[in-house]
PDB file of C-alpha atoms in Angstrom:
ATOM      1  CA  MET A 166     104.753 180.495 131.384  1.00 53.00           C
ATOM      2  CA  ASN A 167     107.246 177.384 130.691  1.00 81.00           C
ATOM      3  CA  TYR A 168     106.513 175.174 133.476  1.00 81.00           C
ATOM      4  CA  GLU A 169     102.519 175.356 132.959  1.00 83.00           C
ATOM      5  CA  LEU A 170     103.308 174.088 128.736  1.00 89.00           C
ATOM      6  CA  ASN A 171     105.541 171.680 129.972  1.00 90.00           C
ATOM      7  CA  VAL A 172     102.878 170.275 132.134  1.00 89.00           C
ATOM      8  CA  VAL A 173     100.076 170.584 129.121  1.00 92.00           C
ATOM      9  CA  LEU A 174     102.764 168.655 126.458  1.00 94.00           C
ATOM     10  CA  LEU A 175     103.137 166.370 129.002  1.00 93.00           C
ATOM     11  CA  ALA A 176      99.383 165.808 129.186  1.00 93.00           C
ATOM     12  CA  CYS A 177      99.229 165.525 125.408  1.00 95.00           C
ATOM     13  CA  ILE A 178     102.000 163.233 125.656  1.00 96.00           C
ATOM     14  CA  ASN A 179     100.071 160.661 128.787  1.00 94.00           C
ATOM     15  CA  MET A 180      97.168 161.309 125.938  1.00 95.00           C
ATOM     16  CA  ILE A 181      98.733 159.835 123.484  1.00 96.00           C
ATOM     17  CA  ALA A 182      99.154 156.779 125.717  1.00 96.00           C
ATOM     18  CA  VAL A 183      94.919 156.356 127.500  1.00 95.00           C
ATOM     19  CA  LEU A 184      94.789 155.734 122.721  1.00 95.00           C
ATOM     20  CA  GLY A 185      96.543 153.228 122.976  1.00 94.00           C
ATOM     21  CA  VAL A 186      95.422 151.434 125.689  1.00 94.00           C
ATOM     22  CA  THR A 187      92.233 152.560 124.941  1.00 94.00           C
ATOM     23  CA  ILE A 188      91.672 150.362 121.087  1.00 95.00           C
ATOM     24  CA  PHE A 189      93.154 147.255 123.096  1.00 93.00           C
ATOM     25  CA  THR A 190      91.378 147.657 126.471  1.00 91.00           C
ATOM     26  CA  GLY A 191      87.724 150.011 126.187  1.00 90.00           C
ATOM     27  CA  PHE A 192      87.441 149.062 122.234  1.00 93.00           C
ATOM     28  CA  THR A 193      88.552 144.850 122.373  1.00 92.00           C
ATOM     29  CA  GLY A 194      87.594 144.223 126.374  1.00 89.00           C
ATOM     30  CA  LEU A 195      90.861 142.948 126.821  1.00 89.00           C
ATOM     31  CA  PHE A 196      92.787 144.329 130.890  1.00 86.00           C
ATOM     32  CA  SER A 197      95.953 144.601 130.297  1.00 87.00           C
ATOM     33  CA  LEU A 198      98.296 146.549 133.430  1.00 86.00           C
ATOM     34  CA  GLY A 199     101.858 146.324 131.359  1.00 89.00           C
ATOM     35  CA  HIS A 200     100.929 149.005 128.316  1.00 92.00           C
ATOM     36  CA  ALA A 201     103.612 150.758 130.631  1.00 93.00           C
ATOM     37  CA  ALA A 202     106.467 148.093 128.870  1.00 94.00           C
ATOM     38  CA  PHE A 203     105.408 149.930 125.269  1.00 96.00           C
ATOM     39  CA  VAL A 204     106.009 153.281 126.464  1.00 96.00           C
ATOM     40  CA  GLY A 205     109.528 152.291 127.970  1.00 95.00           C
ATOM     41  CA  ILE A 206     110.357 150.164 125.161  1.00 96.00           C
ATOM     42  CA  GLY A 207     109.464 153.242 122.587  1.00 96.00           C
ATOM     43  CA  ALA A 208     111.183 155.698 125.272  1.00 96.00           C
ATOM     44  CA  TYR A 209     114.556 153.444 125.357  1.00 96.00           C
ATOM     45  CA  THR A 210     114.550 152.875 121.649  1.00 96.00           C
ATOM     46  CA  SER A 211     114.791 156.042 120.203  1.00 96.00           C
ATOM     47  CA  GLY A 212     116.319 157.536 123.314  1.00 95.00           C
ATOM     48  CA  VAL A 213     119.348 154.943 123.011  1.00 96.00           C
ATOM     49  CA  LEU A 214     119.204 155.760 119.604  1.00 96.00           C
ATOM     50  CA  THR A 215     120.088 159.699 119.531  1.00 95.00           C
ATOM     51  CA  TYR A 216     122.145 159.560 122.534  1.00 94.00           C
ATOM     52  CA  HIS A 217     124.699 156.533 120.897  1.00 93.00           C
ATOM     53  CA  TRP A 218     124.506 156.920 116.853  1.00 94.00           C
ATOM     54  CA  ASN A 219     122.762 160.415 116.509  1.00 92.00           C
ATOM     55  CA  VAL A 220     120.518 158.954 114.573  1.00 95.00           C
ATOM     56  CA  PRO A 221     117.895 161.961 113.786  1.00 95.00           C
ATOM     57  CA  PHE A 222     115.117 162.625 116.228  1.00 94.00           C
ATOM     58  CA  PHE A 223     111.697 161.224 113.263  1.00 95.00           C
ATOM     59  CA  PRO A 224     113.974 158.020 112.468  1.00 96.00           C
ATOM     60  CA  ALA A 225     114.325 157.325 116.502  1.00 96.00           C
ATOM     61  CA  LEU A 226     110.917 158.259 116.839  1.00 95.00           C
ATOM     62  CA  LEU A 227     109.616 155.728 114.112  1.00 96.00           C
ATOM     63  CA  ALA A 228     111.909 153.108 115.989  1.00 97.00           C
ATOM     64  CA  GLY A 229     110.338 153.727 118.764  1.00 96.00           C
ATOM     65  CA  MET A 230     107.262 152.823 117.505  1.00 97.00           C
ATOM     66  CA  ALA A 231     107.646 149.354 115.655  1.00 97.00           C
ATOM     67  CA  ALA A 232     110.121 148.474 118.757  1.00 97.00           C
ATOM     68  CA  ALA A 233     106.678 149.358 120.869  1.00 96.00           C
ATOM     69  CA  GLY A 234     104.717 147.511 117.501  1.00 96.00           C
ATOM     70  CA  GLY A 235     107.059 143.997 117.567  1.00 95.00           C
ATOM     71  CA  SER A 236     107.679 143.836 121.176  1.00 95.00           C
ATOM     72  CA  SER A 237     103.770 143.048 121.215  1.00 94.00           C
ATOM     73  CA  LEU A 238     103.616 140.293 119.314  1.00 94.00           C
ATOM     74  CA  ILE A 239     106.813 138.860 121.261  1.00 92.00           C
ATOM     75  CA  ILE A 240     103.754 138.724 124.306  1.00 90.00           C
ATOM     76  CA  GLY A 241     100.531 138.689 122.207  1.00 91.00           C
ATOM     77  CA  ILE A 242     100.832 136.092 119.719  1.00 92.00           C
ATOM     78  CA  PRO A 243     101.692 133.339 123.044  1.00 89.00           C
ATOM     79  CA  THR A 244      99.107 134.543 124.957  1.00 88.00           C
ATOM     80  CA  LEU A 245      96.255 135.479 123.256  1.00 88.00           C
ATOM     81  CA  ARG A 246      96.536 132.218 120.840  1.00 83.00           C
ATOM     82  CA  ALA A 247      96.108 130.255 123.900  1.00 76.00           C
ATOM     83  CA  LYS A 248      93.480 132.140 124.508  1.00 71.00           C
ATOM     84  CA  LEU A 249      93.964 133.642 127.944  1.00 67.00           C
ATOM     85  CA  ARG A 250      91.486 134.596 130.068  1.00 68.00           C
ATOM     86  CA  SER A 251      91.231 138.802 130.577  1.00 69.00           C
ATOM     87  CA  ASP A 252      92.404 138.860 134.163  1.00 75.00           C
ATOM     88  CA  TYR A 253      95.109 136.043 133.407  1.00 81.00           C
ATOM     89  CA  PHE A 254      96.190 137.903 130.623  1.00 82.00           C
ATOM     90  CA  ALA A 255      96.389 140.996 132.244  1.00 83.00           C
ATOM     91  CA  ILE A 256      98.633 139.067 134.476  1.00 83.00           C
ATOM     92  CA  ALA A 257     101.094 138.174 132.028  1.00 85.00           C
ATOM     93  CA  ILE A 258     102.175 141.347 130.227  1.00 87.00           C
ATOM     94  CA  LEU A 259     102.291 142.556 133.591  1.00 87.00           C
ATOM     95  CA  GLY A 260     105.103 139.897 134.450  1.00 89.00           C
ATOM     96  CA  PHE A 261     106.264 140.903 130.992  1.00 90.00           C
ATOM     97  CA  GLY A 262     106.080 144.439 131.858  1.00 89.00           C
ATOM     98  CA  GLU A 263     108.247 143.791 134.831  1.00 88.00           C
ATOM     99  CA  ALA A 264     110.915 141.320 132.733  1.00 90.00           C
ATOM    100  CA  LEU A 265     111.696 144.784 130.298  1.00 90.00           C
ATOM    101  CA  ARG A 266     112.464 146.883 133.774  1.00 88.00           C
ATOM    102  CA  VAL A 267     114.358 144.881 134.848  1.00 90.00           C
ATOM    103  CA  CYS A 268     116.902 144.583 131.573  1.00 92.00           C
ATOM    104  CA  LEU A 269     116.337 147.583 131.406  1.00 91.00           C
ATOM    105  CA  GLU A 270     118.695 147.694 135.065  1.00 91.00           C
ATOM    106  CA  ASN A 271     120.702 146.198 134.192  1.00 91.00           C
ATOM    107  CA  LEU A 272     122.331 147.269 129.919  1.00 91.00           C
ATOM    108  CA  SER A 273     125.056 148.685 129.455  1.00 91.00           C
ATOM    109  CA  ILE A 274     124.019 150.873 126.342  1.00 92.00           C
ATOM    110  CA  THR A 275     120.356 152.134 128.695  1.00 91.00           C
ATOM    111  CA  ASN A 276     123.114 152.745 131.815  1.00 90.00           C
ATOM    112  CA  GLY A 277     121.051 151.426 133.517  1.00 89.00           C
ATOM    113  CA  ALA A 278     119.169 152.645 136.651  1.00 89.00           C
ATOM    114  CA  ARG A 279     120.952 155.777 136.151  1.00 90.00           C
ATOM    115  CA  GLY A 280     119.198 156.854 133.940  1.00 90.00           C
ATOM    116  CA  LEU A 281     119.850 158.382 130.065  1.00 91.00           C
ATOM    117  CA  SER A 282     120.088 162.245 129.229  1.00 92.00           C
ATOM    118  CA  LEU A 283     119.063 163.169 125.931  1.00 93.00           C
ATOM    119  CA  ASP A 284     118.629 166.233 123.762  1.00 91.00           C
ATOM    120  CA  ALA A 285     114.921 167.798 124.593  1.00 91.00           C
ATOM    121  CA  LEU A 286     114.211 167.289 120.479  1.00 92.00           C
ATOM    122  CA  SER A 287     109.764 167.078 120.782  1.00 91.00           C
ATOM    123  CA  SER A 288     109.165 170.686 120.007  1.00 93.00           C
ATOM    124  CA  PRO A 289     105.163 171.859 121.025  1.00 94.00           C
ATOM    125  CA  VAL A 290     104.630 171.500 117.568  1.00 95.00           C
ATOM    126  CA  TRP A 291     105.652 168.352 116.971  1.00 95.00           C
ATOM    127  CA  ILE A 292     103.600 166.612 120.769  1.00 96.00           C
ATOM    128  CA  LEU A 293     100.505 168.273 118.901  1.00 96.00           C
ATOM    129  CA  CYS A 294     100.749 166.736 116.100  1.00 96.00           C
ATOM    130  CA  ALA A 295     100.900 163.210 117.179  1.00 96.00           C
ATOM    131  CA  LEU A 296      98.670 163.930 119.611  1.00 96.00           C
ATOM    132  CA  ALA A 297      95.947 165.646 116.130  1.00 96.00           C
ATOM    133  CA  GLY A 298      97.093 162.611 114.863  1.00 96.00           C
ATOM    134  CA  SER A 299      96.300 159.918 116.921  1.00 96.00           C
ATOM    135  CA  VAL A 300      93.110 161.828 117.641  1.00 95.00           C
ATOM    136  CA  PHE A 301      91.977 160.964 113.768  1.00 95.00           C
ATOM    137  CA  VAL A 302      94.209 157.717 112.620  1.00 95.00           C
ATOM    138  CA  THR A 303      92.501 156.334 116.269  1.00 95.00           C
ATOM    139  CA  ARG A 304      88.633 157.662 115.272  1.00 92.00           C
ATOM    140  CA  ASN A 305      88.457 156.006 111.706  1.00 93.00           C
ATOM    141  CA  PHE A 306      90.532 153.121 112.027  1.00 93.00           C
ATOM    142  CA  LEU A 307      87.448 152.227 115.562  1.00 92.00           C
ATOM    143  CA  LYS A 308      85.423 153.376 112.851  1.00 91.00           C
ATOM    144  CA  SER A 309      86.781 150.522 110.653  1.00 93.00           C
ATOM    145  CA  ARG A 310      85.594 146.664 110.756  1.00 93.00           C
ATOM    146  CA  PHE A 311      88.237 146.622 112.362  1.00 93.00           C
ATOM    147  CA  GLY A 312      86.412 148.600 115.038  1.00 93.00           C
ATOM    148  CA  MET A 313      83.204 146.849 114.511  1.00 93.00           C
ATOM    149  CA  ALA A 314      85.466 143.504 115.230  1.00 94.00           C
ATOM    150  CA  PHE A 315      86.621 144.570 118.813  1.00 94.00           C
ATOM    151  CA  ILE A 316      82.869 146.042 119.821  1.00 93.00           C
ATOM    152  CA  ALA A 317      82.139 142.390 118.698  1.00 94.00           C
ATOM    153  CA  ILE A 318      84.103 141.016 121.130  1.00 92.00           C
ATOM    154  CA  ARG A 319      84.205 143.335 123.749  1.00 90.00           C
ATOM    155  CA  GLU A 320      80.756 142.632 124.125  1.00 90.00           C
ATOM    156  CA  ASP A 321      80.287 138.609 123.626  1.00 90.00           C
ATOM    157  CA  PRO A 322      83.570 136.785 122.182  1.00 89.00           C
ATOM    158  CA  VAL A 323      81.651 133.430 121.956  1.00 89.00           C
ATOM    159  CA  ALA A 324      78.880 135.009 119.959  1.00 92.00           C
ATOM    160  CA  ALA A 325      81.435 137.667 117.671  1.00 91.00           C
ATOM    161  CA  GLU A 326      83.220 133.861 117.435  1.00 90.00           C
ATOM    162  CA  MET A 327      80.600 132.265 116.032  1.00 91.00           C
ATOM    163  CA  ALA A 328      79.951 135.372 113.776  1.00 90.00           C
ATOM    164  CA  GLY A 329      83.336 134.303 111.406  1.00 91.00           C
ATOM    165  CA  ILE A 330      85.635 137.202 114.235  1.00 92.00           C
ATOM    166  CA  ASP A 331      88.869 135.784 114.356  1.00 92.00           C
ATOM    167  CA  LEU A 332      89.201 136.246 118.465  1.00 91.00           C
ATOM    168  CA  PHE A 333      93.129 136.342 117.490  1.00 92.00           C
ATOM    169  CA  LYS A 334      93.995 138.144 114.967  1.00 94.00           C
ATOM    170  CA  ASN A 335      91.491 141.026 115.864  1.00 94.00           C
ATOM    171  CA  ARG A 336      92.968 140.645 119.690  1.00 93.00           C
ATOM    172  CA  LEU A 337      96.301 141.050 118.204  1.00 94.00           C
ATOM    173  CA  LEU A 338      95.824 143.105 115.786  1.00 95.00           C
ATOM    174  CA  SER A 339      94.775 145.802 118.728  1.00 95.00           C
ATOM    175  CA  LEU A 340      97.142 145.131 121.010  1.00 95.00           C
ATOM    176  CA  PHE A 341      99.885 146.125 118.244  1.00 96.00           C
ATOM    177  CA  VAL A 342      98.372 149.148 117.015  1.00 96.00           C
ATOM    178  CA  SER A 343      97.804 149.900 121.009  1.00 96.00           C
ATOM    179  CA  ALA A 344     101.900 149.269 121.057  1.00 96.00           C
ATOM    180  CA  LEU A 345     102.920 151.561 118.141  1.00 96.00           C
ATOM    181  CA  LEU A 346     100.578 154.696 120.120  1.00 97.00           C
ATOM    182  CA  CYS A 347     102.367 153.836 123.434  1.00 96.00           C
ATOM    183  CA  GLY A 348     105.568 153.732 121.402  1.00 96.00           C
ATOM    184  CA  LEU A 349     105.281 157.293 120.190  1.00 96.00           C
ATOM    185  CA  SER A 350     104.524 157.823 122.817  1.00 97.00           C
ATOM    186  CA  GLY A 351     107.125 157.342 124.980  1.00 96.00           C
ATOM    187  CA  ALA A 352     109.442 158.227 121.772  1.00 96.00           C
ATOM    188  CA  LEU A 353     108.317 161.594 122.610  1.00 96.00           C
ATOM    189  CA  LEU A 354     108.567 161.909 126.488  1.00 96.00           C
ATOM    190  CA  ALA A 355     112.108 161.218 126.284  1.00 96.00           C
ATOM    191  CA  HIS A 356     113.077 163.577 124.398  1.00 95.00           C
ATOM    192  CA  ARG A 357     110.635 165.957 126.194  1.00 94.00           C
ATOM    193  CA  LEU A 358     111.795 165.911 129.198  1.00 93.00           C
ATOM    194  CA  ALA A 359     115.592 164.652 128.937  1.00 94.00           C
ATOM    195  CA  PHE A 360     115.971 162.041 130.398  1.00 93.00           C
ATOM    196  CA  ILE A 361     114.593 158.422 131.112  1.00 94.00           C
ATOM    197  CA  GLN A 362     114.727 155.676 133.748  1.00 93.00           C
ATOM    198  CA  PRO A 363     113.742 152.057 134.267  1.00 93.00           C
ATOM    199  CA  VAL A 364     110.928 153.641 137.472  1.00 91.00           C
ATOM    200  CA  MET A 365     109.775 155.718 134.732  1.00 92.00           C
ATOM    201  CA  PHE A 366     107.787 152.813 133.281  1.00 92.00           C
ATOM    202  CA  THR A 367     106.593 150.546 135.893  1.00 88.00           C
ATOM    203  CA  LEU A 368     102.893 149.012 136.624  1.00 86.00           C
ATOM    204  CA  THR A 369     102.281 152.320 138.726  1.00 83.00           C
ATOM    205  CA  GLN A 370     102.366 154.078 135.292  1.00 87.00           C
ATOM    206  CA  SER A 371     100.107 151.112 133.875  1.00 88.00           C
ATOM    207  CA  THR A 372      97.455 151.743 136.372  1.00 85.00           C
ATOM    208  CA  GLN A 373      97.332 155.074 136.016  1.00 86.00           C
ATOM    209  CA  LEU A 374      96.905 154.245 131.937  1.00 90.00           C
ATOM    210  CA  LEU A 375      94.119 151.803 132.574  1.00 88.00           C
ATOM    211  CA  ALA A 376      92.213 154.502 135.469  1.00 86.00           C
ATOM    212  CA  SER A 377      92.388 157.493 132.646  1.00 88.00           C
ATOM    213  CA  VAL A 378      90.134 154.441 130.515  1.00 91.00           C
ATOM    214  CA  ILE A 379      87.833 153.681 133.349  1.00 87.00           C
ATOM    215  CA  ALA A 380      87.125 156.707 134.547  1.00 87.00           C
ATOM    216  CA  GLY A 381      86.333 157.822 131.101  1.00 89.00           C
ATOM    217  CA  GLY A 382      84.332 155.649 129.296  1.00 87.00           C
ATOM    218  CA  ILE A 383      84.828 152.681 127.866  1.00 85.00           C
ATOM    219  CA  GLY A 384      83.716 152.170 124.490  1.00 85.00           C
ATOM    220  CA  SER A 385      84.488 156.666 124.482  1.00 90.00           C
ATOM    221  CA  VAL A 386      87.543 157.782 122.919  1.00 92.00           C
ATOM    222  CA  SER A 387      87.084 161.201 123.384  1.00 91.00           C
ATOM    223  CA  GLY A 388      85.943 160.850 127.587  1.00 90.00           C
ATOM    224  CA  PRO A 389      89.520 158.648 128.246  1.00 92.00           C
ATOM    225  CA  LEU A 390      90.986 162.135 126.523  1.00 94.00           C
ATOM    226  CA  ILE A 391      89.656 163.921 129.111  1.00 92.00           C
ATOM    227  CA  VAL A 392      90.212 162.029 132.127  1.00 88.00           C
ATOM    228  CA  ALA A 393      94.029 161.452 131.088  1.00 90.00           C
ATOM    229  CA  PHE A 394      94.325 165.981 130.437  1.00 91.00           C
ATOM    230  CA  VAL A 395      93.130 165.731 134.056  1.00 87.00           C
ATOM    231  CA  PHE A 396      94.956 162.917 136.041  1.00 83.00           C
ATOM    232  CA  SER A 397      97.916 164.097 134.196  1.00 84.00           C
ATOM    233  CA  SER A 398      98.042 168.000 135.303  1.00 81.00           C
ATOM    234  CA  LEU A 399      95.807 167.509 138.071  1.00 75.00           C
ATOM    235  CA  PRO A 400      98.504 166.227 140.810  1.00 70.00           C
ATOM    236  CA  GLU A 401     101.109 169.435 139.419  1.00 70.00           C
ATOM    237  CA  MET A 402      98.060 172.092 140.137  1.00 68.00           C
ATOM    238  CA  LEU A 403      97.927 170.776 143.011  1.00 66.00           C
ATOM    239  CA  ARG A 404     101.607 170.949 144.504  1.00 65.00           C
ATOM    240  CA  THR A 405     100.874 173.376 147.186  1.00 62.00           C
ATOM    241  CA  LEU A 406      99.039 171.314 148.984  1.00 61.00           C
ATOM    242  CA  ASN A 407     102.684 168.883 148.721  1.00 58.00           C
ATOM    243  CA  MET A 408     101.926 165.469 151.210  1.00 65.00           C
ATOM    244  CA  TRP A 409      97.574 166.334 150.164  1.00 67.00           C
ATOM    245  CA  ARG A 410      97.830 165.960 146.574  1.00 63.00           C
ATOM    246  CA  LEU A 411      98.362 162.425 146.063  1.00 65.00           C
ATOM    247  CA  PRO A 412      95.191 161.497 148.588  1.00 72.00           C
ATOM    248  CA  ALA A 413      93.642 164.398 146.579  1.00 69.00           C
ATOM    249  CA  TYR A 414      94.073 162.768 143.493  1.00 67.00           C
ATOM    250  CA  GLY A 415      92.844 158.896 144.763  1.00 73.00           C
ATOM    251  CA  LEU A 416      89.647 160.872 146.302  1.00 77.00           C
ATOM    252  CA  LEU A 417      88.139 162.368 142.914  1.00 73.00           C
ATOM    253  CA  LEU A 418      88.759 158.946 141.024  1.00 73.00           C
ATOM    254  CA  VAL A 419      86.686 157.695 143.949  1.00 79.00           C
ATOM    255  CA  VAL A 420      83.978 159.966 142.784  1.00 81.00           C
ATOM    256  CA  VAL A 421      84.272 159.698 139.700  1.00 76.00           C
ATOM    257  CA  MET A 422      83.509 155.842 139.972  1.00 76.00           C
ATOM    258  CA  VAL A 423      81.067 156.029 142.889  1.00 81.00           C
ATOM    259  CA  TYR A 424      78.700 158.499 140.643  1.00 82.00           C
ATOM    260  CA  ARG A 425      79.385 157.562 137.160  1.00 79.00           C
ATOM    261  CA  PRO A 426      80.821 153.817 137.335  1.00 78.00           C
ATOM    262  CA  GLN A 427      80.193 153.698 133.380  1.00 80.00           C
ATOM    263  CA  GLY A 428      82.585 155.861 133.349  1.00 83.00           C
ATOM    264  CA  LEU A 429      82.295 160.009 132.806  1.00 81.00           C
ATOM    265  CA  LEU A 430      81.040 160.231 128.928  1.00 82.00           C
ATOM    266  CA  GLY A 431      79.845 156.265 129.043  1.00 80.00           C
ATOM    267  CA  TYR A 432      79.872 155.033 126.327  1.00 82.00           C
ATOM    268  CA  ARG A 433      79.380 157.654 124.219  1.00 80.00           C
ATOM    269  CA  GLU A 434      81.502 160.450 122.400  1.00 83.00           C
ATOM    270  CA  LEU A 435      82.203 164.444 123.730  1.00 79.00           C
ATOM    271  CA  SER A 436      79.714 165.329 120.321  1.00 76.00           C
ATOM    272  CA  ASP A 437      77.166 163.339 121.307  1.00 73.00           C
ATOM    273  CA  LEU A 438      76.374 165.738 124.204  1.00 69.00           C
ATOM    274  CA  THR A 439      73.162 167.652 124.072  1.00 63.00           C
ATOM    275  CA  ILE A 440      75.758 171.408 123.754  1.00 60.00           C
ATOM    276  CA  PHE A 441      77.109 170.100 120.745  1.00 62.00           C
ATOM    277  CA  ARG A 442      73.969 168.729 118.985  1.00 64.00           C
ATOM    278  CA  PHE A 443      72.142 172.391 119.751  1.00 63.00           C
ATOM    279  CA  PHE A 444      74.800 173.517 118.134  1.00 62.00           C
ATOM    280  CA  ARG A 445      75.141 171.592 115.351  1.00 63.00           C
ATOM    281  CA  ARG A 446      71.289 171.993 114.671  1.00 64.00           C
ATOM    282  CA  ARG A 447      71.461 176.010 114.443  1.00 63.00           C
ATOM    283  CA  ASN A 448      75.044 175.133 112.642  1.00 62.00           C
ATOM    284  CA  GLY A 449      73.522 172.901 110.208  1.00 58.00           C
TER     285      GLY A 449
END
């Protein structure tokens, strides 16, 4: 039971990071191949604080979020002000992520490539409350005027700018909020696994986050969450298949893209499906 519970909790932590990528890629329309860097910054900031200075878990978690948000400004201000196209921005943030990994592998405070052993402080209550709070904040944030501006930028940046929407400020805000969520995910991950290494925050993880958003549906919050849960838990459920589990994982992604190119839910939410509308009408 502990093993299954751990798989579910790790999937919930991953869903928080996917929420961050959903805001930036799904609703603002900019691709990122480096959001694992923000997860890593959150993980290492909170981990170093609790490991070296015995900082309590909650302040360390907040520090991890703040560090990830601050680092997003470092990479976001020069690249977004330069109005890089989405593909060029994806490459720029990929370079940022790789530079971070090299730094983590060569700093003594992070214990280099050997990683840090931490205390397991992320309880199930912490993780479930963090996920519920993240979903609540994300949904309300995307329904605000900022979310409407993000959608306008995604649909047509030129028209959005002509309508008075500041592309740079809104894209930077989107990146900042998404980095905060990824930092939260990293801090929870570090203190759930009780161990972190630089190789855990590479292009592979960034690609998995991005794949969850695309397969779940760009323009949907619940779609990427469902896919993130499946993608996070499926490799563990298929562990008995040994070497075939990763090909099966890739095959599932191909099938989704062939039969649902718009993603699992497209631009809709789970509550928009007919069955949920039926129950709402009956209860209403």
